[in-house]
Coordinates of C-alpha atoms and ligand atoms in Angstrom, one line a residue:
M283 CA -0.4 -0.2 -0.2
R284 CA 1.2 3.5 -0.7
P285 CA 1.5 6.0 2.0
C286 CA -0.8 8.8 1.4
D287 CA 0.0 11.2 4.4
P288 CA 2.1 14.0 2.1
L289 CA 4.0 14.1 5.0
L290 CA 6.2 11.0 5.0
H291 CA 6.4 11.8 0.8
L292 CA 7.9 15.0 1.6
E293 CA 10.6 14.2 4.7
R294 CA 12.0 11.8 2.3
A295 CA 12.3 13.6 -0.6
F296 CA 13.9 16.5 1.8
R297 CA 15.9 14.6 3.8
A298 CA 17.5 12.9 0.3
A299 CA 18.4 16.9 -0.6
I300 CA 19.6 18.2 3.2
S301 CA 22.2 14.7 2.4
K302 CA 23.0 16.0 -0.6
V303 CA 23.5 20.2 0.6
S304 CA 25.1 19.0 4.2
G305 CA 26.9 15.7 3.6
N306 CA 24.9 14.2 6.4
D307 CA 23.9 10.2 6.6
P308 CA 20.4 10.5 5.5
A309 CA 19.2 8.4 8.3
S310 CA 20.7 10.9 10.9
I311 CA 18.5 13.7 8.7
D312 CA 15.5 15.1 10.8
P313 CA 13.8 17.3 7.6
Q314 CA 11.6 19.5 9.8
V315 CA 9.1 19.6 8.2
K316 CA 5.3 19.9 9.2
A317 CA 2.0 21.5 8.7
S318 CA 2.1 25.5 8.3
A319 CA 0.1 26.5 10.5
D320 CA -1.1 29.3 8.2
P321 CA -2.4 28.3 4.7
R322 CA -0.4 31.6 3.5
H323 CA 2.3 30.1 4.1
G324 CA 2.1 27.3 1.7
D325 CA 0.7 23.5 3.3
F326 CA 4.3 22.2 5.0
Q327 CA 7.0 24.1 5.6
C328 CA 11.2 22.9 6.1
N329 CA 12.8 24.4 8.4
A330 CA 15.7 22.2 8.4
A331 CA 18.2 24.7 7.4
L332 CA 18.3 26.9 10.4
G333 CA 19.9 24.5 12.3
L334 CA 22.5 23.8 9.4
A335 CA 24.1 27.5 8.9
K336 CA 26.7 26.8 12.0
A337 CA 27.4 23.6 10.9
L338 CA 27.7 25.2 6.7
Q339 CA 29.3 28.4 7.5
A340 CA 26.5 29.9 5.5
K341 CA 23.1 32.5 6.1
P342 CA 20.1 30.2 6.9
R343 CA 18.6 32.0 3.7
E344 CA 21.5 30.5 2.0
I345 CA 21.0 26.9 2.4
A346 CA 17.2 27.6 2.0
E347 CA 17.6 28.0 -1.0
R348 CA 20.4 24.8 -1.9
I349 CA 17.8 23.1 -0.3
A350 CA 14.7 24.2 -2.2
A351 CA 17.3 23.9 -5.5
A352 CA 18.7 20.1 -4.4
V353 CA 14.7 18.8 -3.5
D354 CA 12.7 16.9 -5.8
L355 CA 9.3 16.5 -5.3
H356 CA 8.2 14.3 -7.9
G357 CA 5.3 16.6 -9.3
L358 CA 4.2 16.6 -5.6
A359 CA 4.6 19.9 -4.8
E360 CA 5.2 23.1 -6.7
T361 CA 8.3 24.9 -6.4
P362 CA 9.3 25.6 -3.1
E363 CA 9.1 29.8 -2.0
I364 CA 11.9 31.2 0.7
A365 CA 10.3 32.2 3.6
G366 CA 12.0 35.3 6.2
P367 CA 15.3 33.9 7.6
G368 CA 15.3 30.3 6.3
F369 CA 11.8 28.6 5.7
I370 CA 10.9 27.1 2.7
N371 CA 7.1 26.7 2.2
I372 CA 5.7 24.2 0.1
R373 CA 2.2 24.0 -1.8
L374 CA 1.2 20.5 -2.9
S375 CA -0.1 20.2 -6.4
T376 CA -3.5 19.5 -7.4
E377 CA -2.9 16.7 -9.2
A378 CA -0.4 15.4 -6.1
L379 CA -3.4 16.0 -3.4
A380 CA -6.1 14.3 -6.0
G381 CA -3.5 11.3 -6.0
M382 CA -3.1 10.8 -2.4
L383 CA -7.1 11.3 -1.9
S384 CA -7.0 8.1 -4.2
D385 CA -5.0 5.8 -2.1
L386 CA -6.9 7.2 1.4
D387 CA -10.3 5.8 -0.5
G388 CA -8.7 2.9 -0.4
P389 CA -10.8 -0.3 1.6
E390 CA -8.0 -0.1 3.9
L391 CA -7.9 3.6 4.3
G392 CA -4.4 4.2 4.0
I393 CA -4.0 2.6 7.6
A394 CA -0.8 -0.3 6.2
P395 CA -0.4 -3.0 8.8
A396 CA 2.6 -2.8 11.1
P397 CA 2.3 -5.9 13.0
L398 CA 4.9 -6.6 15.9
P399 CA 7.0 -9.3 16.8
H400 CA 5.0 -10.0 20.2
A401 CA 1.4 -9.4 21.8
V402 CA 0.1 -6.4 22.9
V403 CA -2.0 -6.7 26.3
V404 CA -4.4 -4.4 27.7
D405 CA -5.6 -5.0 31.1
L406 CA -8.8 -3.2 31.2
C407 CA -11.8 -3.1 33.6
G408 CA -10.7 -4.6 36.4
V409 CA -14.0 -4.7 37.9
N410 CA -14.2 -6.5 41.4
V411 CA -16.6 -8.7 42.3
A412 CA -19.5 -8.7 44.8
K413 CA -18.7 -4.8 44.4
Q414 CA -21.2 -2.2 41.4
M415 CA -19.4 -1.4 38.5
H416 CA -19.1 2.4 39.0
V417 CA -17.4 5.8 37.5
G418 CA -14.1 4.5 37.5
H419 CA -14.3 1.4 36.3
L420 CA -16.6 3.3 33.6
R421 CA -12.7 4.6 31.9
A422 CA -10.6 1.5 32.5
T423 CA -13.1 0.1 30.1
I424 CA -13.9 2.4 26.9
I425 CA -10.1 3.6 27.2
G426 CA -8.7 0.6 27.1
D427 CA -11.6 -0.5 24.5
V428 CA -10.2 1.3 22.2
V429 CA -6.5 1.2 23.2
A430 CA -6.7 -2.5 22.1
R431 CA -8.8 -1.5 19.3
L432 CA -6.5 1.0 18.2
H433 CA -3.2 -2.1 18.2
E434 CA -5.9 -4.7 16.4
R435 CA -6.9 -1.7 13.5
L436 CA -3.2 -1.9 13.2
G437 CA -3.2 -5.9 12.6
R438 CA -1.3 -7.0 16.1
K439 CA -2.2 -9.7 18.2
V440 CA -4.1 -8.1 21.1
W441 CA -5.1 -9.7 24.5
R442 CA -8.5 -8.1 26.2
E443 CA -7.5 -9.0 30.5
N444 CA -10.1 -8.2 32.2
H445 CA -8.2 -8.4 35.4
L446 CA -11.6 -9.1 37.6
G447 CA -10.7 -8.9 41.3
D448 CA -11.8 -12.2 42.5
W449 CA -10.3 -13.1 45.3
G450 CA -9.2 -12.5 48.5
L451 CA -10.4 -11.1 51.7
P452 CA -13.3 -8.8 50.4
I453 CA -14.9 -11.3 48.8
A454 CA -14.7 -13.6 51.3
M455 CA -16.1 -11.3 53.7
T456 CA -18.7 -10.8 51.3
M457 CA -20.1 -14.2 51.2
A458 CA -19.2 -14.3 55.4
S459 CA -21.7 -12.1 55.7
L460 CA -24.2 -13.4 52.7
R461 CA -23.9 -17.0 54.8
R462 CA -25.0 -15.4 58.4
Q463 CA -27.9 -14.1 56.9
G464 CA -28.8 -17.2 55.4
R465 CA -29.0 -16.1 52.2
D466 CA -30.6 -18.4 49.0
F467 CA -27.0 -17.8 46.9
D468 CA -29.0 -18.6 43.9
R469 CA -31.1 -15.7 44.2
L470 CA -28.4 -13.0 44.9
T471 CA -28.5 -9.8 43.1
L472 CA -25.5 -7.7 42.1
E473 CA -27.4 -5.1 44.4
D474 CA -27.3 -7.5 47.8
L475 CA -23.9 -8.3 47.3
N476 CA -23.4 -4.6 47.0
T477 CA -24.9 -4.0 50.4
A478 CA -23.6 -6.9 52.1
Y479 CA -20.0 -6.6 51.0
R480 CA -20.2 -2.6 52.3
A481 CA -21.8 -4.0 55.5
A482 CA -19.0 -6.1 55.4
Q483 CA -16.1 -3.8 55.7
L484 CA -18.2 -1.8 58.4
E485 CA -17.9 -4.8 60.3
A486 CA -14.7 -4.6 59.7
R487 CA -12.0 -2.0 62.2
T488 CA -9.7 -0.3 60.8
D489 CA -6.0 0.2 62.2
E490 CA -5.9 4.1 61.8
A491 CA -2.3 4.1 62.0
G492 CA -1.8 2.2 59.3
L493 CA -4.7 3.3 57.4
A494 CA -3.0 6.8 57.3
A495 CA 0.2 5.6 56.0
A496 CA -1.3 3.4 52.7
L497 CA -3.2 6.6 52.1
S498 CA -0.4 8.9 51.8
T499 CA 0.9 7.3 49.0
H500 CA -0.9 6.5 46.1
A501 CA -1.2 3.0 45.9
G502 CA -4.9 2.3 45.4
P503 CA -7.7 1.2 46.9
H504 CA -6.8 -2.2 46.9
R505 CA -3.6 -2.1 49.3
V506 CA -5.5 0.4 51.3
A507 CA -8.1 -2.1 52.1
E508 CA -5.6 -4.5 52.7
L509 CA -4.7 -2.6 56.1
Q510 CA -7.6 -2.0 56.9
A511 CA -7.9 -5.7 56.8
Q512 CA -4.6 -6.1 58.6
S513 CA -5.5 -4.5 61.6
D514 CA -4.6 -7.0 64.8
S515 CA -8.1 -5.5 66.9
A516 CA -10.2 -8.7 64.3
G517 CA -13.5 -9.2 65.6
A518 CA -15.7 -11.7 65.2
A519 CA -16.8 -11.3 61.5
E520 CA -12.9 -10.5 60.7
R521 CA -12.4 -14.0 62.0
D522 CA -15.3 -15.4 60.0
A523 CA -14.1 -14.1 56.6
K524 CA -10.8 -15.5 57.3
A525 CA -12.3 -18.6 57.7
T526 CA -14.1 -18.6 54.9
L527 CA -10.8 -17.6 52.9
L528 CA -9.0 -20.4 53.7
K529 CA -12.1 -22.5 52.6
L530 CA -11.9 -21.3 49.9
Q531 CA -8.5 -21.4 49.2
A532 CA -8.3 -25.3 50.0
G533 CA -11.2 -25.5 47.6
D534 CA -13.8 -27.0 50.2
A535 CA -16.2 -27.6 47.2
A536 CA -19.7 -25.8 48.9
T537 CA -17.8 -22.3 49.3
V538 CA -16.7 -22.6 46.2
R539 CA -19.7 -23.2 44.4
D540 CA -20.9 -19.8 46.9
W541 CA -18.4 -18.2 45.6
Q542 CA -18.8 -18.6 41.8
R543 CA -22.4 -17.4 42.5
L544 CA -21.3 -14.0 43.4
I545 CA -18.9 -13.8 39.9
D546 CA -21.7 -14.9 37.8
V547 CA -24.0 -12.6 39.2
T548 CA -21.5 -9.6 38.9
M549 CA -20.1 -11.0 35.7
K550 CA -23.8 -10.3 34.4
E551 CA -23.9 -7.2 35.0
V552 CA -20.3 -6.4 34.0
L553 CA -21.4 -8.0 30.4
A554 CA -24.7 -6.4 30.2
T555 CA -22.9 -2.9 30.6
A556 CA -20.3 -3.8 28.3
R557 CA -23.0 -4.2 25.0
T558 CA -25.0 -1.4 26.3
L559 CA -21.2 0.9 25.8
G560 CA -20.4 -0.9 22.5
V561 CA -16.8 -2.1 24.2
K562 CA -15.9 -5.2 23.1
L563 CA -15.0 -7.7 25.9
T564 CA -17.1 -10.7 27.0
A565 CA -16.8 -13.8 29.0
E566 CA -13.6 -15.1 27.1
H567 CA -11.4 -12.0 27.9
S568 CA -11.8 -12.4 32.1
R569 CA -9.2 -14.2 33.7
G570 CA -8.8 -12.6 37.1
E571 CA -7.3 -12.7 40.6
S572 CA -8.0 -16.6 41.1
F573 CA -6.3 -17.3 38.6
Y574 CA -3.2 -16.9 39.5
R575 CA -3.9 -18.5 43.1
D576 CA -1.5 -20.9 42.4
R577 CA 1.5 -18.6 41.2
L578 CA 1.9 -16.6 44.6
G579 CA 3.1 -18.8 46.6
P580 CA 6.2 -20.0 43.0
A581 CA 6.2 -15.7 43.0
V582 CA 7.2 -15.2 46.1
D583 CA 9.7 -17.7 46.3
A584 CA 12.0 -17.0 43.5
F585 CA 12.0 -13.3 45.2
L586 CA 13.4 -14.9 47.6
K587 CA 15.5 -17.0 46.3
A588 CA 16.9 -14.4 43.8
G589 CA 17.4 -12.1 47.2
L590 CA 15.3 -9.8 45.5
A591 CA 13.1 -10.0 49.2
K592 CA 13.5 -10.3 52.6
E593 CA 11.8 -11.2 55.6
D594 CA 10.3 -7.9 57.3
D595 CA 8.1 -8.5 60.9
A596 CA 6.5 -11.9 59.2
A597 CA 6.1 -10.4 56.2
I598 CA 7.9 -10.6 53.0
V599 CA 8.8 -7.5 51.0
V600 CA 10.6 -6.6 48.5
P601 CA 13.1 -3.6 49.3
F602 CA 13.9 -0.8 45.9
A603 CA 17.4 0.9 46.4
D604 CA 15.8 4.4 45.7
R605 CA 12.7 4.9 47.4
E606 CA 12.2 4.1 51.2
R607 CA 8.5 1.9 50.7
P608 CA 8.9 -1.4 50.6
M609 CA 6.5 -3.9 48.1
L610 CA 4.8 -6.3 50.7
I611 CA 4.2 -9.5 48.9
R612 CA 3.5 -11.4 51.4
K613 CA 1.8 -11.0 54.9
G614 CA 2.8 -12.3 58.2
D615 CA 0.0 -14.8 58.1
G616 CA 0.9 -15.6 54.9
G617 CA -1.5 -14.6 53.2
F618 CA -0.7 -12.9 49.4
L619 CA -1.6 -9.6 48.0
Y620 CA -3.2 -7.1 45.4
A621 CA 0.9 -6.5 44.2
T622 CA 1.6 -10.5 44.6
T623 CA -1.4 -10.6 41.9
D624 CA -0.1 -8.5 39.6
L625 CA 3.6 -10.2 39.7
A626 CA 2.5 -13.7 38.9
A627 CA 0.3 -11.8 36.5
V628 CA 2.9 -9.8 34.3
R629 CA 5.0 -13.0 34.2
F630 CA 2.3 -14.8 33.0
R631 CA 1.7 -12.1 30.0
V632 CA 4.9 -11.8 29.2
Q633 CA 6.0 -15.2 29.8
E634 CA 2.8 -16.9 28.5
L635 CA 1.2 -15.0 26.3
D636 CA 3.8 -13.8 24.5
G637 CA 2.9 -9.6 25.8
G638 CA 5.2 -7.8 24.1
H639 CA 4.1 -4.3 25.7
V640 CA 2.0 -4.9 28.7
I641 CA -0.6 -2.2 29.4
Y642 CA -2.4 -1.1 32.4
V643 CA -5.3 0.9 31.7
V644 CA -6.0 1.8 35.9
D645 CA -7.3 4.7 37.9
A646 CA -4.1 7.3 38.6
R647 CA -4.3 6.9 42.1
Q648 CA -2.4 2.8 41.5
R649 CA 0.8 4.6 40.0
D650 CA 2.9 3.8 43.1
H651 CA 1.5 0.8 43.2
F652 CA 2.5 -0.2 39.1
K653 CA 5.4 1.4 39.8
D654 CA 6.4 -0.8 42.7
V655 CA 5.7 -3.6 40.7
F656 CA 7.3 -3.1 37.0
D657 CA 10.2 -1.4 39.3
A658 CA 10.0 -5.3 41.2
I659 CA 9.5 -7.1 37.4
R660 CA 12.6 -5.8 36.1
L661 CA 14.8 -6.5 39.2
I662 CA 13.8 -10.5 38.9
G663 CA 13.8 -10.2 35.3
W664 CA 10.4 -11.3 34.3
D665 CA 9.9 -8.8 31.7
R666 CA 12.1 -10.4 29.5
L667 CA 10.2 -12.6 26.2
P668 CA 10.3 -16.4 25.6
D669 CA 13.3 -14.9 22.8
G670 CA 15.1 -13.2 24.8
S671 CA 14.2 -9.4 24.3
R672 CA 12.2 -7.7 26.9
A673 CA 8.5 -6.0 27.6
E674 CA 7.4 -2.5 27.8
L675 CA 5.1 -2.4 30.9
S676 CA 3.0 0.4 30.8
H677 CA 0.4 1.9 33.2
L678 CA -1.7 4.5 31.3
A679 CA -3.4 5.9 34.6
F680 CA -7.0 7.4 34.2
G681 CA -8.3 10.6 36.7
S682 CA -10.6 11.0 38.3
V683 CA -14.7 11.6 36.9
L684 CA -16.5 14.3 39.0
G685 CA -19.6 16.3 39.9
K686 CA -20.0 19.5 38.6
D687 CA -18.6 20.7 42.3
K688 CA -15.5 19.6 41.6
R689 CA -16.3 16.5 43.6
P690 CA -15.4 13.1 42.4
L691 CA -18.7 12.0 41.4
K692 CA -21.9 11.4 43.4
T693 CA -25.7 10.9 43.3
R694 CA -27.7 13.0 46.2
S695 CA -28.1 10.9 48.6
G696 CA -24.3 10.8 48.9
E697 CA -23.5 7.3 46.7
N698 CA -21.0 6.5 44.7
Y699 CA -23.3 6.3 41.2
T700 CA -23.8 3.4 39.1
L701 CA -22.1 3.0 35.8
A702 CA -25.6 1.6 34.9
A703 CA -27.3 4.2 36.0
L704 CA -25.3 6.4 34.9
L705 CA -25.5 5.1 31.4
D706 CA -29.4 5.0 31.6
E707 CA -29.6 8.7 32.5
A708 CA -27.4 8.9 29.1
V709 CA -29.2 7.1 27.1
H710 CA -32.6 8.7 28.2
R711 CA -31.3 12.1 27.0
G712 CA -30.0 11.2 24.0
V713 CA -33.6 9.3 23.5
E714 CA -34.9 12.9 24.4
Q715 CA -32.3 14.5 21.8
V716 CA -32.9 12.9 18.5
Q717 CA -36.8 12.6 19.3
R718 CA -36.9 16.4 19.5
R719 CA -35.5 16.6 16.4
A720 CA -37.1 14.2 14.2
A721 CA -40.6 16.2 15.4
E722 CA -39.3 18.8 12.9
A723 CA -40.8 18.0 9.3
D724 CA -37.3 18.7 7.5
A725 CA -35.2 16.5 9.9
P726 CA -33.9 13.2 7.8
T727 CA -35.5 11.6 11.0
H728 CA -38.6 12.3 10.6
G729 CA -41.6 9.7 9.8
L730 CA -39.0 6.8 12.1
S731 CA -40.3 4.8 13.8
Q732 CA -39.7 4.6 17.3
A733 CA -37.9 1.5 17.7
E734 CA -34.8 3.4 15.3
L735 CA -35.3 7.1 17.3
H736 CA -34.4 4.8 20.0
R737 CA -31.7 3.3 18.5
I738 CA -30.1 7.0 17.6
G739 CA -30.8 7.8 20.5
A740 CA -29.2 5.6 22.3
A741 CA -26.2 5.6 19.9
V742 CA -25.9 9.5 20.3
G743 CA -26.0 8.8 24.3
I744 CA -23.3 6.5 24.7
G745 CA -21.3 8.2 22.3
A746 CA -21.4 11.4 24.2
V747 CA -20.0 9.5 27.2
K748 CA -17.6 7.6 25.4
Y749 CA -16.4 11.0 23.9
A750 CA -15.8 12.4 26.2
D751 CA -14.3 10.3 28.9
L752 CA -11.8 9.7 25.7
S753 CA -11.1 13.2 24.1
G754 CA -9.4 15.2 27.1
D755 CA -5.6 14.0 28.2
P756 CA -6.3 10.4 30.6
V757 CA -4.9 11.6 33.4
R758 CA -6.5 14.5 34.0
D759 CA -9.9 14.7 36.0
Y760 CA -12.8 15.5 34.1
V761 CA -16.5 17.0 35.1
F762 CA -19.1 14.8 34.2
D763 CA -22.0 17.1 32.7
L764 CA -23.8 15.7 30.3
D765 CA -25.3 18.8 29.1
R766 CA -22.2 19.3 27.5
M767 CA -21.6 15.9 26.0
I768 CA -24.6 15.5 24.6
A769 CA -24.6 18.8 22.5
F770 CA -24.5 18.7 18.4
E771 CA -22.4 21.8 18.4
G772 CA -18.6 21.7 19.8
D773 CA -16.2 19.1 21.1
T774 CA -18.3 16.7 21.7
G775 CA -19.3 12.5 19.9
P776 CA -22.8 13.9 18.9
Y777 CA -21.0 16.8 16.9
I778 CA -18.9 14.3 14.9
Q779 CA -21.5 11.8 14.6
Y780 CA -24.5 14.3 13.2
A781 CA -21.6 15.5 10.6
H782 CA -21.2 11.7 9.6
A783 CA -25.1 11.8 9.2
R784 CA -25.6 14.6 7.7
I785 CA -22.7 13.8 4.9
A786 CA -24.8 10.5 4.4
S787 CA -28.1 12.7 4.3
L788 CA -25.9 15.3 1.5
I789 CA -25.2 11.7 -0.4
A790 CA -28.6 10.3 -0.2
R791 CA -30.1 13.5 -2.0
S792 CA -27.5 14.0 -4.7
G793 CA -29.4 11.7 -6.0
E794 CA -26.4 9.6 -7.4
S795 CA -25.0 6.8 -7.5
E796 CA -22.3 5.3 -5.7
P797 CA -20.3 3.9 -8.9
A798 CA -20.7 7.4 -10.0
I799 CA -19.3 9.0 -7.2
I800 CA -16.7 6.4 -6.5
G801 CA -15.3 6.3 -10.5
S802 CA -15.6 10.4 -10.3
A803 CA -11.7 12.0 -10.2
F804 CA -10.8 14.3 -6.9
H805 CA -9.9 17.7 -7.7
P806 CA -9.4 19.9 -4.5
V807 CA -8.1 23.7 -5.7
E808 CA -10.5 26.1 -3.5
P809 CA -9.3 26.7 -0.6
A810 CA -11.3 24.9 1.7
E811 CA -11.4 21.9 0.0
R812 CA -8.0 21.9 0.1
H813 CA -8.1 22.2 3.9
L814 CA -10.6 19.3 4.1
S815 CA -7.7 17.0 2.2
L816 CA -5.3 17.5 4.1
C817 CA -6.7 16.8 6.9
L818 CA -8.1 13.5 5.2
L819 CA -4.8 12.7 4.9
R820 CA -3.6 12.8 8.2
F821 CA -6.4 9.9 9.5
P822 CA -3.6 7.2 8.9
G823 CA -0.3 8.5 10.9
V824 CA -3.2 10.2 13.2
V825 CA -4.2 6.2 13.8
L826 CA -0.6 5.0 14.3
G827 CA 0.4 7.6 16.8
A828 CA -2.7 7.3 18.7
A829 CA -2.1 3.5 18.5
E830 CA 1.6 4.3 20.1
Q831 CA 1.0 7.3 22.5
L832 CA -1.3 4.8 24.0
A833 CA -3.7 8.4 23.4
P834 CA -7.3 8.1 22.3
Q835 CA -7.4 12.0 22.2
R836 CA -5.1 12.5 19.5
L837 CA -8.0 10.4 17.7
C838 CA -10.7 12.4 19.6
A839 CA -8.9 15.9 17.9
A840 CA -8.2 14.9 14.4
L841 CA -12.1 13.4 14.7
H842 CA -13.1 16.9 15.6
E843 CA -10.7 18.8 13.0
L844 CA -11.8 16.9 10.4
A845 CA -16.1 17.4 10.9
N846 CA -14.6 21.1 11.1
A847 CA -13.3 21.3 8.0
Y848 CA -15.8 19.5 6.8
A849 CA -18.4 22.6 7.9
G850 CA -15.9 25.2 6.2
F851 CA -15.9 23.4 2.9
Y852 CA -19.7 23.1 3.6
Q853 CA -20.3 26.1 3.5
D854 CA -17.5 27.1 0.9
C855 CA -17.8 25.3 -1.8
P856 CA -21.7 24.2 -3.2
V857 CA -22.0 20.3 -3.5
L858 CA -25.6 19.9 -4.7
K859 CA -25.3 23.2 -6.8
A860 CA -21.8 22.8 -7.5
P861 CA -21.5 25.1 -11.3
D862 CA -20.8 21.9 -13.2
A863 CA -21.1 18.1 -13.1
A864 CA -17.7 16.8 -12.9
T865 CA -17.5 19.5 -10.0
R866 CA -20.5 17.9 -8.3
L867 CA -19.5 14.5 -8.7
A868 CA -15.7 15.9 -7.2
R869 CA -17.4 17.1 -4.3
L870 CA -19.4 14.5 -3.7
R871 CA -16.5 11.9 -3.2
L872 CA -15.0 14.1 -0.9
S873 CA -17.4 14.3 0.8
R874 CA -18.1 10.4 0.5
L875 CA -14.2 10.1 1.9
T876 CA -15.2 12.6 4.4
R877 CA -17.7 10.3 5.9
R878 CA -15.7 7.0 5.3
V879 CA -13.1 8.5 7.6
L880 CA -15.6 9.7 10.2
A881 CA -17.0 6.2 9.8
E882 CA -13.8 4.6 10.8
G883 CA -12.6 6.9 13.3
L884 CA -15.7 6.5 15.4
G885 CA -15.8 3.0 15.2
L886 CA -12.3 2.7 16.4
L887 CA -13.7 5.1 19.3
G888 CA -16.3 2.7 20.0
I889 CA -18.7 4.9 19.0
D890 CA -21.8 3.9 16.9
A891 CA -22.5 5.8 13.3
P892 CA -25.9 6.5 12.7
E893 CA -26.6 7.1 9.2
R894 CA -29.3 9.5 10.1
M895 CA -29.5 11.9 13.2
Ligands
LIG28 N1 -9.8 -4.1 40.5 C1 -8.8 -3.3 40.4 C2 -9.8 -2.0 41.3 O1 -10.6 -1.8 41.2 C3 -8.1 -2.4 39.4 C4 -7.2 -3.8 38.4 C5 -7.0 -3.4 37.3 N2 -5.4 -4.4 36.8 C6 -5.1 -5.0 37.7 N3 -3.9 -6.1 36.9 N4 -3.9 -4.3 38.8 O2 -9.0 -0.7 41.6

């Protein structure tokens, strides 16, 4: 597949020219080509001359002239112009733009396969059994899904790992509490589990000092909970929970059966939410903490044997040379921890799943936890792949979802919002919005069935929530404001969906057949057509960049820019009332390609692109 990104062509040409002028090895040259901020200075600029002046002992402007004379642009661009102290301005030729647009308009939309020698592992979702999915898990699920989709689109093997919190004391606490209440485990709802979990937590007494220490680091709720549970003032409830945990660990049949029920009840809800969200997450992606239970003892032993762990007050810890905080991997009572499970999981993912890049899409508050885990893994060398190379371990940390009061999102009664309630509300608002528009006689949705309006409304509501979550820098907190998220104007999901649907309607209204449109030639000559074309041609590079940088927000920004560029084009360049038949078809083809790119981009974000809105 020929690359359709003009930047790649220009970089190659300028690298060669700069090499001729400077005598430097082309591989070592950064040609410094970038898109121009102002179209009056051309489409692109090469700024390399300025940096070469000293070494070549000549004025930058003179060097720029030499580079411009040496560069072979193969009909790619018009003769470059020198501006200011030595900038080289480049304007692509209409033919080159048209050619690259045709290349982009192929079945793959210009996205060349970029396979990797190893798999990519994405740790996503990570819900806990017996606890409602809350908004924090929204982020782990949808950001993780997009990261997975981006890598899959590039032809890479991706493992989606839902590291379900299905093992350990909190679950044993919940089970023990439900059993004490004499509950029928075949009739439990997630709400029951939730209530029992909270009640069990209240029963357990807390060790204030240990807790303060845990809260002062970014270790995350798990390690805090573990410290809470460590309290030596264990009451009867806690002794009961510990006994239940021992039975579970020993494989006691009745206990295992009850435990499995809790998992089933939780997973049913998680998978239903994943479906509502349009996230690719099914039962086969669950490999919970319990999966690693037999690997915890050996993991600790390996650390001890390697001399990397030591005993500390009956517990086993891994100390680090550069910080005081050691990582606890076995408690004094012999129990293992959240961290121990993650050590075993990295080992499994790298050595058995062949994960060359393991990406943890987890709350930023677990930053210190992952720093400890990754450092310990590197110390013991479990980041080594079967072929001897080293895996990359990344924590894609995300911030919190806040309410309008800038505090963690809570319901009016002060409860954590459950994800299900939040999504219901979003769908409701989307449907309302779509129904309101459909009532207008000239709306493309006028006359559609209620079922269809509902489908479109759900796509809008969910699209709004997902886009708002994905479009910012993941590490930043954001305010959950449905009014803003769901608007058809601004940097929102519905704005992009609407741009897509409007183009689909436009093409339908044109009365032109698909073959007539595809058979016509691109002819981007007007400034707005050229600007739109350049936005389109950036798409393959954006997808690659978003995958490599773990940055879905880049794709969001590019789609938003594309939708804006199309609005500008639509305003300046009549499509259905174009001056002649050839221009009409050329503009329809440009519109159609824009629609394709928007649909593909939304698809990578896991957002539906309705044909009508
Ligand atoms: N269950 C954890 C939580 O709710 C998240 C799990 C993240 N993944 C991991 N491998 N530690 O905080």
